[in-house]
PDB file of N, CA, C and O in Angstrom:
ATOM      1  N   UNK P   1      42.858  78.385  64.595  1.00  0.00           N
ATOM      2  CA  UNK P   1      43.801  77.552  63.921  1.00  0.00           C
ATOM      3  C   UNK P   1      43.522  77.629  62.428  1.00  0.00           C
ATOM      4  O   UNK P   1      42.398  77.461  61.991  1.00  0.00           O
ATOM      5  N   UNK P   2      44.513  77.853  61.628  1.00  0.00           N
ATOM      6  CA  UNK P   2      44.375  77.917  60.178  1.00  0.00           C
ATOM      7  C   UNK P   2      44.548  76.537  59.575  1.00  0.00           C
ATOM      8  O   UNK P   2      45.267  75.697  60.082  1.00  0.00           O
ATOM      9  N   UNK P   3      43.902  76.333  58.441  1.00  0.00           N
ATOM     10  CA  UNK P   3      44.024  75.034  57.789  1.00  0.00           C
ATOM     11  C   UNK P   3      45.408  74.828  57.208  1.00  0.00           C
ATOM     12  O   UNK P   3      45.856  73.716  57.027  1.00  0.00           O
ATOM     13  N   UNK P   4      46.143  75.924  56.935  1.00  0.00           N
ATOM     14  CA  UNK P   4      47.499  75.786  56.393  1.00  0.00           C
ATOM     15  C   UNK P   4      48.483  75.324  57.461  1.00  0.00           C
ATOM     16  O   UNK P   4      49.541  74.811  57.150  1.00  0.00           O
ATOM     17  N   UNK P   5      48.135  75.475  58.744  1.00  0.00           N
ATOM     18  CA  UNK P   5      49.015  75.061  59.822  1.00  0.00           C
ATOM     19  C   UNK P   5      48.742  73.638  60.296  1.00  0.00           C
ATOM     20  O   UNK P   5      49.449  73.147  61.154  1.00  0.00           O
ATOM     21  N   UNK P   6      47.718  72.990  59.762  1.00  0.00           N
ATOM     22  CA  UNK P   6      47.398  71.647  60.220  1.00  0.00           C
ATOM     23  C   UNK P   6      48.423  70.661  59.677  1.00  0.00           C
ATOM     24  O   UNK P   6      48.921  70.817  58.566  1.00  0.00           O
ATOM     25  N   UNK P   7      48.773  69.649  60.447  1.00  0.00           N
ATOM     26  CA  UNK P   7      49.829  68.718  60.026  1.00  0.00           C
ATOM     27  C   UNK P   7      49.442  67.867  58.812  1.00  0.00           C
ATOM     28  O   UNK P   7      50.289  67.488  58.034  1.00  0.00           O
ATOM     29  N   UNK P   8      48.167  67.589  58.647  1.00  0.00           N
ATOM     30  CA  UNK P   8      47.736  66.749  57.528  1.00  0.00           C
ATOM     31  C   UNK P   8      47.473  67.565  56.271  1.00  0.00           C
ATOM     32  O   UNK P   8      47.173  67.006  55.234  1.00  0.00           O
ATOM     33  N   UNK P   9      47.570  68.842  56.346  1.00  0.00           N
ATOM     34  CA  UNK P   9      47.265  69.790  55.272  1.00  0.00           C
ATOM     35  C   UNK P   9      45.869  69.583  54.692  1.00  0.00           C
ATOM     36  O   UNK P   9      45.632  69.811  53.529  1.00  0.00           O
ATOM     37  N   UNK P  10      44.959  69.072  55.500  1.00  0.00           N
ATOM     38  CA  UNK P  10      43.562  68.951  55.101  1.00  0.00           C
ATOM     39  C   UNK P  10      42.803  70.129  55.681  1.00  0.00           C
ATOM     40  O   UNK P  10      43.072  70.546  56.808  1.00  0.00           O
ATOM     41  N   UNK P  11      41.876  70.679  54.945  1.00  0.00           N
ATOM     42  CA  UNK P  11      41.114  71.800  55.496  1.00  0.00           C
ATOM     43  C   UNK P  11      40.257  71.342  56.665  1.00  0.00           C
ATOM     44  O   UNK P  11      39.648  70.280  56.631  1.00  0.00           O
ATOM     45  N   UNK P  12      40.255  72.094  57.690  1.00  0.00           N
ATOM     46  CA  UNK P  12      39.432  71.786  58.857  1.00  0.00           C
ATOM     47  C   UNK P  12      38.155  72.602  58.773  1.00  0.00           C
ATOM     48  O   UNK P  12      38.127  73.711  58.257  1.00  0.00           O
ATOM     49  N   UNK P  13      37.107  72.041  59.266  1.00  0.00           N
ATOM     50  CA  UNK P  13      35.840  72.763  59.292  1.00  0.00           C
ATOM     51  C   UNK P  13      35.280  72.709  60.703  1.00  0.00           C
ATOM     52  O   UNK P  13      35.689  71.890  61.517  1.00  0.00           O
ATOM     53  N   UNK P  14      34.349  73.572  60.957  1.00  0.00           N
ATOM     54  CA  UNK P  14      33.740  73.611  62.286  1.00  0.00           C
ATOM     55  C   UNK P  14      32.819  72.428  62.498  1.00  0.00           C
ATOM     56  O   UNK P  14      32.627  71.979  63.616  1.00  0.00           O
ATOM     57  N   UNK P  15      32.231  71.926  61.416  1.00  0.00           N
ATOM     58  CA  UNK P  15      31.311  70.806  61.504  1.00  0.00           C
ATOM     59  C   UNK P  15      31.966  69.593  60.849  1.00  0.00           C
ATOM     60  O   UNK P  15      32.107  69.547  59.639  1.00  0.00           O
ATOM     61  N   UNK P  16      32.361  68.591  61.607  1.00  0.00           N
ATOM     62  CA  UNK P  16      33.036  67.428  61.001  1.00  0.00           C
ATOM     63  C   UNK P  16      32.119  66.614  60.094  1.00  0.00           C
ATOM     64  O   UNK P  16      32.578  65.894  59.233  1.00  0.00           O
ATOM     65  N   UNK P  17      30.816  66.715  60.279  1.00  0.00           N
ATOM     66  CA  UNK P  17      29.864  65.968  59.458  1.00  0.00           C
ATOM     67  C   UNK P  17      29.305  66.824  58.330  1.00  0.00           C
ATOM     68  O   UNK P  17      28.198  66.588  57.853  1.00  0.00           O
ATOM     69  N   UNK P  18      30.026  67.809  57.870  1.00  0.00           N
ATOM     70  CA  UNK P  18      29.524  68.715  56.833  1.00  0.00           C
ATOM     71  C   UNK P  18      29.318  67.996  55.508  1.00  0.00           C
ATOM     72  O   UNK P  18      28.449  68.362  54.728  1.00  0.00           O
ATOM     73  N   UNK P  19      30.077  66.953  55.240  1.00  0.00           N
ATOM     74  CA  UNK P  19      29.935  66.220  53.991  1.00  0.00           C
ATOM     75  C   UNK P  19      28.860  65.138  54.055  1.00  0.00           C
ATOM     76  O   UNK P  19      28.506  64.554  53.046  1.00  0.00           O
ATOM     77  N   UNK P  20      28.369  64.844  55.206  1.00  0.00           N
ATOM     78  CA  UNK P  20      27.329  63.835  55.390  1.00  0.00           C
ATOM     79  C   UNK P  20      25.962  64.425  55.041  1.00  0.00           C
ATOM     80  O   UNK P  20      25.691  65.585  55.326  1.00  0.00           O
ATOM     81  N   UNK P  21      25.092  63.638  54.415  1.00  0.00           N
ATOM     82  CA  UNK P  21      23.742  64.150  54.149  1.00  0.00           C
ATOM     83  C   UNK P  21      22.963  64.336  55.450  1.00  0.00           C
ATOM     84  O   UNK P  21      23.223  63.675  56.449  1.00  0.00           O
ATOM     85  N   UNK P  22      22.012  65.240  55.413  1.00  0.00           N
ATOM     86  CA  UNK P  22      21.232  65.541  56.615  1.00  0.00           C
ATOM     87  C   UNK P  22      20.374  64.350  57.029  1.00  0.00           C
ATOM     88  O   UNK P  22      20.227  64.068  58.213  1.00  0.00           O
ATOM     89  N   UNK P  23      19.808  63.642  56.037  1.00  0.00           N
ATOM     90  CA  UNK P  23      18.954  62.490  56.323  1.00  0.00           C
ATOM     91  C   UNK P  23      19.549  61.281  55.621  1.00  0.00           C
ATOM     92  O   UNK P  23      19.809  61.325  54.427  1.00  0.00           O
ATOM     93  N   UNK P  24      19.760  60.221  56.346  1.00  0.00           N
ATOM     94  CA  UNK P  24      20.287  58.999  55.753  1.00  0.00           C
ATOM     95  C   UNK P  24      19.121  58.092  55.393  1.00  0.00           C
ATOM     96  O   UNK P  24      18.267  57.800  56.230  1.00  0.00           O
ATOM     97  N   UNK P  25      19.080  57.665  54.141  1.00  0.00           N
ATOM     98  CA  UNK P  25      18.020  56.772  53.671  1.00  0.00           C
ATOM     99  C   UNK P  25      18.687  55.489  53.199  1.00  0.00           C
ATOM    100  O   UNK P  25      19.618  55.517  52.394  1.00  0.00           O
ATOM    101  N   UNK P  26      18.205  54.374  53.688  1.00  0.00           N
ATOM    102  CA  UNK P  26      18.813  53.101  53.317  1.00  0.00           C
ATOM    103  C   UNK P  26      18.416  52.717  51.895  1.00  0.00           C
ATOM    104  O   UNK P  26      17.403  53.157  51.358  1.00  0.00           O
ATOM    105  N   UNK P  27      19.236  51.888  51.278  1.00  0.00           N
ATOM    106  CA  UNK P  27      18.957  51.458  49.911  1.00  0.00           C
ATOM    107  C   UNK P  27      17.703  50.584  49.856  1.00  0.00           C
ATOM    108  O   UNK P  27      16.974  50.607  48.868  1.00  0.00           O
ATOM    109  N   UNK P  28      17.436  49.823  50.902  1.00  0.00           N
ATOM    110  CA  UNK P  28      16.232  48.991  50.930  1.00  0.00           C
ATOM    111  C   UNK P  28      14.975  49.861  50.910  1.00  0.00           C
ATOM    112  O   UNK P  28      14.000  49.530  50.237  1.00  0.00           O
ATOM    113  N   UNK P  29      15.019  50.965  51.634  1.00  0.00           N
ATOM    114  CA  UNK P  29      13.872  51.864  51.666  1.00  0.00           C
ATOM    115  C   UNK P  29      13.670  52.511  50.296  1.00  0.00           C
ATOM    116  O   UNK P  29      12.540  52.631  49.821  1.00  0.00           O
ATOM    117  N   UNK P  30      14.760  52.891  49.646  1.00  0.00           N
ATOM    118  CA  UNK P  30      14.642  53.478  48.305  1.00  0.00           C
ATOM    119  C   UNK P  30      14.068  52.482  47.309  1.00  0.00           C
ATOM    120  O   UNK P  30      13.205  52.822  46.502  1.00  0.00           O
ATOM    121  N   UNK P  31      14.526  51.241  47.375  1.00  0.00           N
ATOM    122  CA  UNK P  31      13.995  50.215  46.467  1.00  0.00           C
ATOM    123  C   UNK P  31      12.521  49.980  46.748  1.00  0.00           C
ATOM    124  O   UNK P  31      11.718  49.847  45.828  1.00  0.00           O
ATOM    125  N   UNK P  32      12.153  49.955  48.014  1.00  0.00           N
ATOM    126  CA  UNK P  32      10.748  49.751  48.381  1.00  0.00           C
ATOM    127  C   UNK P  32       9.873  50.889  47.869  1.00  0.00           C
ATOM    128  O   UNK P  32       8.775  50.655  47.365  1.00  0.00           O
ATOM    129  N   UNK P  33      10.358  52.108  47.944  1.00  0.00           N
ATOM    130  CA  UNK P  33       9.565  53.255  47.505  1.00  0.00           C
ATOM    131  C   UNK P  33       9.508  53.381  45.986  1.00  0.00           C
ATOM    132  O   UNK P  33       8.519  53.903  45.444  1.00  0.00           O
ATOM    133  N   UNK P  34      10.531  52.939  45.292  1.00  0.00           N
ATOM    134  CA  UNK P  34      10.576  53.104  43.842  1.00  0.00           C
ATOM    135  C   UNK P  34       9.984  51.929  43.064  1.00  0.00           C
ATOM    136  O   UNK P  34       9.751  52.042  41.859  1.00  0.00           O
ATOM    137  N   UNK P  35       9.716  50.814  43.710  1.00  0.00           N
ATOM    138  CA  UNK P  35       9.178  49.652  43.009  1.00  0.00           C
ATOM    139  C   UNK P  35       7.761  49.883  42.483  1.00  0.00           C
ATOM    140  O   UNK P  35       7.504  49.598  41.309  1.00  0.00           O
ATOM    141  N   UNK P  36       6.801  50.387  43.265  1.00  0.00           N
ATOM    142  CA  UNK P  36       5.447  50.574  42.721  1.00  0.00           C
ATOM    143  C   UNK P  36       5.378  51.539  41.529  1.00  0.00           C
ATOM    144  O   UNK P  36       4.713  51.217  40.535  1.00  0.00           O
ATOM    145  N   UNK P  37       6.062  52.688  41.550  1.00  0.00           N
ATOM    146  CA  UNK P  37       6.010  53.534  40.351  1.00  0.00           C
ATOM    147  C   UNK P  37       6.629  52.861  39.129  1.00  0.00           C
ATOM    148  O   UNK P  37       6.140  53.019  38.011  1.00  0.00           O
ATOM    149  N   UNK P  38       7.676  52.095  39.335  1.00  0.00           N
ATOM    150  CA  UNK P  38       8.319  51.405  38.220  1.00  0.00           C
ATOM    151  C   UNK P  38       7.382  50.364  37.620  1.00  0.00           C
ATOM    152  O   UNK P  38       7.219  50.284  36.398  1.00  0.00           O
ATOM    153  N   UNK P  39       6.743  49.566  38.475  1.00  0.00           N
ATOM    154  CA  UNK P  39       5.793  48.563  37.979  1.00  0.00           C
ATOM    155  C   UNK P  39       4.588  49.226  37.323  1.00  0.00           C
ATOM    156  O   UNK P  39       4.063  48.745  36.323  1.00  0.00           O
ATOM    157  N   UNK P  40       4.132  50.339  37.891  1.00  0.00           N
ATOM    158  CA  UNK P  40       3.021  51.071  37.283  1.00  0.00           C
ATOM    159  C   UNK P  40       3.372  51.596  35.902  1.00  0.00           C
ATOM    160  O   UNK P  40       2.556  51.559  34.982  1.00  0.00           O
ATOM    161  N   UNK P  41       4.596  52.069  35.741  1.00  0.00           N
ATOM    162  CA  UNK P  41       5.026  52.553  34.425  1.00  0.00           C
ATOM    163  C   UNK P  41       5.101  51.411  33.426  1.00  0.00           C
ATOM    164  O   UNK P  41       4.716  51.571  32.261  1.00  0.00           O
ATOM    165  N   UNK P  42       5.566  50.255  33.858  1.00  0.00           N
ATOM    166  CA  UNK P  42       5.624  49.103  32.955  1.00  0.00           C
ATOM    167  C   UNK P  42       4.223  48.667  32.526  1.00  0.00           C
ATOM    168  O   UNK P  42       3.966  48.430  31.341  1.00  0.00           O
ATOM    169  N   UNK P  43       3.317  48.556  33.482  1.00  0.00           N
ATOM    170  CA  UNK P  43       1.954  48.137  33.159  1.00  0.00           C
ATOM    171  C   UNK P  43       1.229  49.200  32.337  1.00  0.00           C
ATOM    172  O   UNK P  43       0.473  48.876  31.421  1.00  0.00           O
ATOM    173  N   UNK P  44       1.452  50.458  32.652  1.00  0.00           N
ATOM    174  CA  UNK P  44       0.842  51.537  31.878  1.00  0.00           C
ATOM    175  C   UNK P  44       1.357  51.564  30.450  1.00  0.00           C
ATOM    176  O   UNK P  44       0.599  51.779  29.505  1.00  0.00           O
ATOM    177  N   UNK P  45       2.645  51.351  30.270  1.00  0.00           N
ATOM    178  CA  UNK P  45       3.212  51.299  28.933  1.00  0.00           C
ATOM    179  C   UNK P  45       2.651  50.150  28.119  1.00  0.00           C
ATOM    180  O   UNK P  45       2.378  50.291  26.921  1.00  0.00           O
ATOM    181  N   UNK P  46       2.455  49.006  28.759  1.00  0.00           N
ATOM    182  CA  UNK P  46       1.874  47.857  28.067  1.00  0.00           C
ATOM    183  C   UNK P  46       0.428  48.151  27.665  1.00  0.00           C
ATOM    184  O   UNK P  46       0.007  47.817  26.558  1.00  0.00           O
ATOM    185  N   UNK P  47      -0.335  48.795  28.540  1.00  0.00           N
ATOM    186  CA  UNK P  47      -1.727  49.125  28.236  1.00  0.00           C
ATOM    187  C   UNK P  47      -1.813  50.128  27.088  1.00  0.00           C
ATOM    188  O   UNK P  47      -2.651  49.988  26.191  1.00  0.00           O
ATOM    189  N   UNK P  48      -0.946  51.128  27.099  1.00  0.00           N
ATOM    190  CA  UNK P  48      -0.936  52.119  26.021  1.00  0.00           C
ATOM    191  C   UNK P  48      -0.550  51.461  24.707  1.00  0.00           C
ATOM    192  O   UNK P  48      -1.138  51.735  23.655  1.00  0.00           O
ATOM    193  N   UNK P  49       0.403  50.552  24.750  1.00  0.00           N
ATOM    194  CA  UNK P  49       0.831  49.846  23.544  1.00  0.00           C
ATOM    195  C   UNK P  49      -0.311  49.016  22.964  1.00  0.00           C
ATOM    196  O   UNK P  49      -0.551  49.033  21.749  1.00  0.00           O
ATOM    197  N   UNK P  50      -1.016  48.307  23.808  1.00  0.00           N
ATOM    198  CA  UNK P  50      -2.146  47.501  23.335  1.00  0.00           C
ATOM    199  C   UNK P  50      -3.266  48.383  22.785  1.00  0.00           C
ATOM    200  O   UNK P  50      -3.892  48.048  21.781  1.00  0.00           O
ATOM    201  N   UNK P  51      -3.517  49.522  23.422  1.00  0.00           N
ATOM    202  CA  UNK P  51      -4.552  50.427  22.950  1.00  0.00           C
ATOM    203  C   UNK P  51      -4.197  50.982  21.566  1.00  0.00           C
ATOM    204  O   UNK P  51      -5.030  51.026  20.665  1.00  0.00           O
ATOM    205  N   UNK P  52      -2.947  51.398  21.395  1.00  0.00           N
ATOM    206  CA  UNK P  52      -2.529  51.934  20.099  1.00  0.00           C
ATOM    207  C   UNK P  52      -2.572  50.866  19.016  1.00  0.00           C
ATOM    208  O   UNK P  52      -2.947  51.145  17.869  1.00  0.00           O
ATOM    209  N   UNK P  53      -2.250  49.632  19.365  1.00  0.00           N
ATOM    210  CA  UNK P  53      -2.307  48.551  18.391  1.00  0.00           C
ATOM    211  C   UNK P  53      -3.746  48.264  17.979  1.00  0.00           C
ATOM    212  O   UNK P  53      -4.035  48.088  16.790  1.00  0.00           O
ATOM    213  N   UNK P  54      -4.663  48.262  18.928  1.00  0.00           N
ATOM    214  CA  UNK P  54      -6.065  48.011  18.582  1.00  0.00           C
ATOM    215  C   UNK P  54      -6.651  49.166  17.775  1.00  0.00           C
ATOM    216  O   UNK P  54      -7.462  48.948  16.868  1.00  0.00           O
ATOM    217  N   UNK P  55      -6.229  50.390  18.070  1.00  0.00           N
ATOM    218  CA  UNK P  55      -6.698  51.527  17.273  1.00  0.00           C
ATOM    219  C   UNK P  55      -6.159  51.442  15.850  1.00  0.00           C
ATOM    220  O   UNK P  55      -6.870  51.767  14.886  1.00  0.00           O
ATOM    221  N   UNK P  56      -4.937  50.986  15.678  1.00  0.00           N
ATOM    222  CA  UNK P  56      -4.370  50.817  14.347  1.00  0.00           C
ATOM    223  C   UNK P  56      -5.087  49.752  13.560  1.00  0.00           C
ATOM    224  O   UNK P  56      -5.356  49.917  12.359  1.00  0.00           O
ATOM    225  N   UNK P  57      -5.441  48.652  14.222  1.00  0.00           N
ATOM    226  CA  UNK P  57      -6.184  47.592  13.534  1.00  0.00           C
ATOM    227  C   UNK P  57      -7.581  48.066  13.153  1.00  0.00           C
ATOM    228  O   UNK P  57      -8.076  47.745  12.074  1.00  0.00           O
ATOM    229  N   UNK P  58      -8.216  48.844  14.014  1.00  0.00           N
ATOM    230  CA  UNK P  58      -9.550  49.359  13.696  1.00  0.00           C
ATOM    231  C   UNK P  58      -9.489  50.334  12.526  1.00  0.00           C
ATOM    232  O   UNK P  58     -10.384  50.346  11.674  1.00  0.00           O
ATOM    233  N   UNK P  59      -8.457  51.145  12.452  1.00  0.00           N
ATOM    234  CA  UNK P  59      -8.356  52.077  11.331  1.00  0.00           C
ATOM    235  C   UNK P  59      -8.062  51.344  10.028  1.00  0.00           C
ATOM    236  O   UNK P  59      -8.484  51.782   8.959  1.00  0.00           O
ATOM    237  N   UNK P  60      -7.364  50.212  10.083  1.00  0.00           N
ATOM    238  CA  UNK P  60      -7.136  49.420   8.882  1.00  0.00           C
ATOM    239  C   UNK P  60      -8.448  48.835   8.366  1.00  0.00           C
ATOM    240  O   UNK P  60      -8.629  48.701   7.150  1.00  0.00           O
ATOM    241  N   UNK P  61      -9.337  48.483   9.271  1.00  0.00           N
ATOM    242  CA  UNK P  61     -10.627  47.923   8.855  1.00  0.00           C
ATOM    243  C   UNK P  61     -11.428  48.931   8.040  1.00  0.00           C
ATOM    244  O   UNK P  61     -12.142  48.562   7.116  1.00  0.00           O
ATOM    245  N   UNK P  62     -11.307  50.198   8.357  1.00  0.00           N
ATOM    246  CA  UNK P  62     -12.038  51.228   7.631  1.00  0.00           C
ATOM    247  C   UNK P  62     -11.544  51.296   6.192  1.00  0.00           C
ATOM    248  O   UNK P  62     -12.330  51.407   5.253  1.00  0.00           O
ATOM    249  N   UNK P  63     -10.258  51.186   6.001  1.00  0.00           N
ATOM    250  CA  UNK P  63      -9.693  51.326   4.670  1.00  0.00           C
ATOM    251  C   UNK P  63      -9.660  50.016   3.889  1.00  0.00           C
ATOM    252  O   UNK P  63      -9.357  50.015   2.706  1.00  0.00           O
ATOM    253  N   UNK P  64      -9.971  48.896   4.528  1.00  0.00           N
ATOM    254  CA  UNK P  64      -9.950  47.618   3.828  1.00  0.00           C
ATOM    255  C   UNK P  64     -11.120  47.508   2.867  1.00  0.00           C
ATOM    256  O   UNK P  64     -11.027  46.901   1.825  1.00  0.00           O
ATOM    257  N   UNK P  65     -12.238  48.048   3.202  1.00  0.00           N
ATOM    258  CA  UNK P  65     -13.378  48.049   2.300  1.00  0.00           C
ATOM    259  C   UNK P  65     -14.474  47.081   2.683  1.00  0.00           C
ATOM    260  O   UNK P  65     -15.516  47.035   2.037  1.00  0.00           O
ATOM    261  N   UNK P  66     -14.299  46.280   3.687  1.00  0.00           N
ATOM    262  CA  UNK P  66     -15.349  45.339   4.083  1.00  0.00           C
ATOM    263  C   UNK P  66     -16.559  46.060   4.650  1.00  0.00           C
ATOM    264  O   UNK P  66     -17.692  45.597   4.503  1.00  0.00           O
ATOM    265  N   UNK P  67     -16.349  47.160   5.252  1.00  0.00           N
ATOM    266  CA  UNK P  67     -17.447  47.856   5.915  1.00  0.00           C
ATOM    267  C   UNK P  67     -17.923  49.070   5.132  1.00  0.00           C
ATOM    268  O   UNK P  67     -18.739  49.831   5.612  1.00  0.00           O
ATOM    269  N   UNK P  68     -17.404  49.255   3.937  1.00  0.00           N
ATOM    270  CA  UNK P  68     -17.849  50.370   3.116  1.00  0.00           C
ATOM    271  C   UNK P  68     -19.120  49.965   2.372  1.00  0.00           C
ATOM    272  O   UNK P  68     -19.307  48.802   2.012  1.00  0.00           O
ATOM    273  N   UNK P  69     -20.003  50.902   2.132  1.00  0.00           N
ATOM    274  CA  UNK P  69     -21.242  50.551   1.429  1.00  0.00           C
ATOM    275  C   UNK P  69     -20.955  50.276  -0.055  1.00  0.00           C
ATOM    276  O   UNK P  69     -20.021  50.801  -0.648  1.00  0.00           O
ATOM    277  N   UNK P  70     -21.781  49.421  -0.608  1.00  0.00           N
ATOM    278  CA  UNK P  70     -21.677  49.118  -2.024  1.00  0.00           C
ATOM    279  C   UNK P  70     -22.448  50.198  -2.773  1.00  0.00           C
ATOM    280  O   UNK P  70     -23.621  50.461  -2.494  1.00  0.00           O
ATOM    281  N   UNK P  71     -21.808  50.832  -3.717  1.00  0.00           N
ATOM    282  CA  UNK P  71     -22.448  51.899  -4.497  1.00  0.00           C
ATOM    283  C   UNK P  71     -22.895  51.319  -5.828  1.00  0.00           C
ATOM    284  O   UNK P  71     -22.101  50.748  -6.588  1.00  0.00           O
ATOM    285  N   UNK P  72     -24.167  51.464  -6.090  1.00  0.00           N
ATOM    286  CA  UNK P  72     -24.710  50.977  -7.360  1.00  0.00           C
ATOM    287  C   UNK P  72     -24.779  52.153  -8.322  1.00  0.00           C
ATOM    288  O   UNK P  72     -25.606  53.047  -8.187  1.00  0.00           O
ATOM    289  N   UNK P  73     -23.913  52.118  -9.316  1.00  0.00           N
ATOM    290  CA  UNK P  73     -23.918  53.170 -10.332  1.00  0.00           C
ATOM    291  C   UNK P  73     -24.797  52.709 -11.487  1.00  0.00           C
ATOM    292  O   UNK P  73     -24.732  51.548 -11.919  1.00  0.00           O
ATOM    293  N   UNK P  74     -25.600  53.598 -11.996  1.00  0.00           N
ATOM    294  CA  UNK P  74     -26.398  53.209 -13.169  1.00  0.00           C
ATOM    295  C   UNK P  74     -25.480  53.034 -14.371  1.00  0.00           C
ATOM    296  O   UNK P  74     -24.552  53.802 -14.583  1.00  0.00           O
ATOM    297  N   UNK P  75     -25.757  51.972 -15.103  1.00  0.00           N
ATOM    298  CA  UNK P  75     -24.954  51.720 -16.309  1.00  0.00           C
ATOM    299  C   UNK P  75     -25.559  52.541 -17.434  1.00  0.00           C
ATOM    300  O   UNK P  75     -26.738  52.474 -17.724  1.00  0.00           O
ATOM    301  N   UNK P  76     -24.711  53.301 -18.035  1.00  0.00           N
ATOM    302  CA  UNK P  76     -25.207  54.097 -19.173  1.00  0.00           C
ATOM    303  C   UNK P  76     -25.080  53.260 -20.438  1.00  0.00           C
ATOM    304  O   UNK P  76     -24.101  52.527 -20.646  1.00  0.00           O
ATOM    305  N   UNK P  77     -26.107  53.332 -21.248  1.00  0.00           N
ATOM    306  CA  UNK P  77     -26.083  52.578 -22.500  1.00  0.00           C
ATOM    307  C   UNK P  77     -25.403  53.424 -23.545  1.00  0.00           C
ATOM    308  O   UNK P  77     -25.785  54.555 -23.801  1.00  0.00           O
ATOM    309  N   UNK P  78     -24.390  52.864 -24.109  1.00  0.00           N
ATOM    310  CA  UNK P  78     -23.676  53.596 -25.133  1.00  0.00           C
ATOM    311  C   UNK P  78     -24.183  53.153 -26.496  1.00  0.00           C
ATOM    312  O   UNK P  78     -24.391  51.991 -26.746  1.00  0.00           O
ATOM    313  N   UNK P  79     -24.403  54.129 -27.344  1.00  0.00           N
ATOM    314  CA  UNK P  79     -24.927  53.821 -28.688  1.00  0.00           C
ATOM    315  C   UNK P  79     -23.828  53.573 -29.658  1.00  0.00           C
ATOM    316  O   UNK P  79     -22.798  54.008 -29.756  1.00  0.00           O
TER     317      UNK P  79
END
């Protein structure tokens, strides 16, 4: 039978479930599987943000001058 001869003019296929996925996965299962990686990414991002902020504050301390040594230069006597 040709698809052009069908009364509905819809193409016929040998497998009526050809458009259906091979494995059906429920939305609840997908949400359950994707929740831990999502939460891990959120917590990891927060940890990285805090680490970068503390590294920035530590680098500011170096340039502030509180921890730099005091250099004693000899005063030259000018005549």
